[in-house]
């Protein structure tokens, strides 16, 4: 058992999964910054503000994930090399079309959900309620974001 009363080996696995999520969140965050900066067209004002809201939210989540890794006794990934090596999301580059931008957000959130559900399953097996709660909150938040982005597309 570790200092939190969780099984050490399984907690190490959770830390690795959380670090993978952290890396993917960093790529998602940077994608949102690029979308915010580069969006063009008639929906500019709406999407420019929405992408800013989403990247501010992502920045908070990144910090929470890193702090969870620390709480569990791990070291959060913190280099661009580690982020790219562990990334599973599409990297958006020079996207300025509204629908393409929103589709990237939807695909990114769907990718994050897949990782979060895997973490939720693993952390539930060892009664890691702190990680469970965090993943449940992220999943609920991101499912709503996907719904809203899909509604935007029509």
Short mmCIF file of C-alpha atoms in Angstrom, two decimals:
data_model
loop_
_atom_site.label_atom_id
_atom_site.label_comp_id
_atom_site.label_asym_id
_atom_site.label_seq_id
_atom_site.Cartn_x
_atom_site.Cartn_y
_atom_site.Cartn_z
CA UNK A 1 0.00 0.00 0.00
CA UNK A 2 1.12 3.55 -0.65
CA UNK A 3 0.75 6.64 1.55
CA UNK A 4 -2.92 7.00 0.48
CA UNK A 5 -3.80 3.40 1.30
CA UNK A 6 -3.94 2.40 -2.38
CA UNK A 7 -2.09 -0.59 -3.85
CA UNK A 8 1.32 0.66 -5.00
CA UNK A 9 1.66 -1.31 -8.27
CA UNK A 10 -1.81 -0.43 -9.53
CA UNK A 11 -1.39 3.20 -8.45
CA UNK A 12 1.78 3.37 -10.55
CA UNK A 13 -0.28 2.21 -13.53
CA UNK A 14 -2.85 4.93 -12.80
CA UNK A 15 -0.06 7.51 -12.66
CA UNK A 16 1.16 6.40 -16.10
CA UNK A 17 -2.36 6.68 -17.51
CA UNK A 18 -2.82 10.11 -15.93
CA UNK A 19 0.46 11.25 -17.45
CA UNK A 20 -0.80 10.08 -20.83
CA UNK A 21 -3.96 12.11 -20.28
CA UNK A 22 -1.85 15.08 -19.23
CA UNK A 23 0.17 14.89 -22.46
CA UNK A 24 -2.98 14.68 -24.57
CA UNK A 25 -4.56 17.58 -22.69
CA UNK A 26 -1.48 19.67 -23.45
CA UNK A 27 -1.90 18.98 -27.17
CA UNK A 28 -5.64 19.73 -26.93
CA UNK A 29 -4.83 22.99 -25.16
CA UNK A 30 -2.33 24.04 -27.81
CA UNK A 31 -4.79 23.12 -30.56
CA UNK A 32 -7.36 25.39 -28.93
CA UNK A 33 -4.85 28.25 -28.76
CA UNK A 34 -4.15 27.85 -32.46
CA UNK A 35 -7.86 27.73 -33.30
CA UNK A 36 -8.49 30.83 -31.19
CA UNK A 37 -5.72 32.74 -32.93
CA UNK A 38 -6.42 31.61 -36.49
CA UNK A 39 -10.21 31.33 -36.80
CA UNK A 40 -11.70 33.40 -39.65
CA UNK A 41 -15.08 34.05 -41.17
CA UNK A 42 -18.59 35.04 -40.21
CA UNK A 43 -18.54 33.02 -36.99
CA UNK A 44 -15.25 34.53 -35.83
CA UNK A 45 -16.61 36.36 -32.79
CA UNK A 46 -18.54 33.36 -31.47
CA UNK A 47 -15.77 30.84 -32.01
CA UNK A 48 -12.91 33.10 -30.96
CA UNK A 49 -14.59 33.55 -27.57
CA UNK A 50 -15.60 29.87 -27.29
CA UNK A 51 -12.08 28.61 -28.02
CA UNK A 52 -10.71 30.99 -25.39
CA UNK A 53 -13.23 29.63 -22.87
CA UNK A 54 -12.23 26.07 -23.75
CA UNK A 55 -8.48 26.67 -23.54
CA UNK A 56 -8.85 28.43 -20.18
CA UNK A 57 -10.86 25.44 -18.96
CA UNK A 58 -8.25 23.04 -20.37
CA UNK A 59 -5.47 24.93 -18.62
CA UNK A 60 -7.21 24.39 -15.28
CA UNK A 61 -7.73 20.70 -16.02
CA UNK A 62 -4.05 20.29 -16.94
CA UNK A 63 -3.08 21.63 -13.54
CA UNK A 64 -5.58 19.36 -11.77
CA UNK A 65 -4.30 16.28 -13.61
CA UNK A 66 -0.67 17.13 -12.80
CA UNK A 67 -1.57 17.67 -9.15
CA UNK A 68 -3.37 14.31 -9.06
CA UNK A 69 -0.21 12.65 -10.39
CA UNK A 70 1.73 14.33 -7.57
CA UNK A 71 -0.88 13.35 -4.99
CA UNK A 72 -0.53 9.72 -6.05
CA UNK A 73 3.25 9.94 -5.65
CA UNK A 74 4.28 10.38 -9.27
CA UNK A 75 6.00 13.04 -11.33
CA UNK A 76 3.90 14.79 -13.98
CA UNK A 77 5.22 14.90 -17.51
CA UNK A 78 6.38 18.41 -18.31
CA UNK A 79 8.36 18.44 -21.54
CA UNK A 80 7.16 18.89 -25.08
CA UNK A 81 9.03 15.72 -26.05
CA UNK A 82 7.00 13.73 -23.52
CA UNK A 83 3.77 15.34 -24.68
CA UNK A 84 4.36 14.47 -28.33
CA UNK A 85 5.58 10.96 -27.50
CA UNK A 86 2.41 10.23 -25.49
CA UNK A 87 -0.07 12.09 -27.69
CA UNK A 88 -2.93 10.27 -29.41
CA UNK A 89 -4.80 13.35 -30.66
CA UNK A 90 -4.60 14.99 -34.07
CA UNK A 91 -2.41 18.07 -34.02
CA UNK A 92 -4.27 20.93 -35.66
CA UNK A 93 -2.12 23.20 -37.77
CA UNK A 94 -3.20 26.36 -39.58
CA UNK A 95 -6.92 25.63 -39.20
CA UNK A 96 -9.03 28.72 -39.78
CA UNK A 97 -12.27 27.26 -41.15
CA UNK A 98 -15.10 27.22 -38.59
CA UNK A 99 -16.42 23.73 -39.29
CA UNK A 100 -12.98 22.17 -39.53
CA UNK A 101 -12.05 23.84 -36.23
CA UNK A 102 -15.15 22.58 -34.44
CA UNK A 103 -14.66 19.08 -35.86
CA UNK A 104 -11.10 19.07 -34.47
CA UNK A 105 -12.45 20.02 -31.03
CA UNK A 106 -15.03 17.21 -31.19
CA UNK A 107 -12.44 14.63 -32.25
CA UNK A 108 -10.03 15.82 -29.58
CA UNK A 109 -12.65 15.65 -26.84
CA UNK A 110 -13.69 12.18 -28.02
CA UNK A 111 -10.06 11.08 -27.78
CA UNK A 112 -9.74 12.51 -24.29
CA UNK A 113 -12.96 10.74 -23.25
CA UNK A 114 -11.53 7.41 -24.35
CA UNK A 115 -8.44 7.93 -22.18
CA UNK A 116 -10.50 9.18 -19.23
CA UNK A 117 -12.82 6.18 -19.36
CA UNK A 118 -9.82 3.85 -19.31
CA UNK A 119 -8.45 5.68 -16.27
CA UNK A 120 -11.87 5.59 -14.60
CA UNK A 121 -12.07 1.82 -15.09
CA UNK A 122 -8.56 1.25 -13.69
CA UNK A 123 -8.94 3.61 -10.76
CA UNK A 124 -12.32 2.11 -9.87
CA UNK A 125 -10.71 -1.32 -9.60
CA UNK A 126 -8.49 -0.07 -6.75
CA UNK A 127 -11.09 2.20 -5.08
CA UNK A 128 -9.14 5.35 -6.01
CA UNK A 129 -12.04 7.70 -5.39
CA UNK A 130 -9.99 10.87 -5.94
CA UNK A 131 -9.10 9.84 -9.49
CA UNK A 132 -12.59 8.43 -10.07
CA UNK A 133 -14.19 11.70 -9.10
CA UNK A 134 -11.85 13.71 -11.31
CA UNK A 135 -12.49 11.45 -14.32
CA UNK A 136 -16.26 11.52 -13.77
CA UNK A 137 -16.22 15.31 -13.69
CA UNK A 138 -14.09 15.51 -16.84
CA UNK A 139 -16.29 13.03 -18.68
CA UNK A 140 -19.49 14.90 -17.77
CA UNK A 141 -17.99 18.25 -18.78
CA UNK A 142 -16.59 17.00 -22.08
CA UNK A 143 -19.71 15.09 -23.09
CA UNK A 144 -21.59 18.38 -22.76
CA UNK A 145 -18.92 20.22 -24.77
CA UNK A 146 -19.21 17.62 -27.54
CA UNK A 147 -23.00 17.99 -27.58
CA UNK A 148 -22.66 21.77 -27.88
CA UNK A 149 -20.06 21.56 -30.64
CA UNK A 150 -22.22 19.08 -32.55
CA UNK A 151 -25.21 21.40 -32.15
CA UNK A 152 -23.09 24.19 -33.62
CA UNK A 153 -22.43 22.09 -36.71
CA UNK A 154 -26.17 21.49 -37.09
#
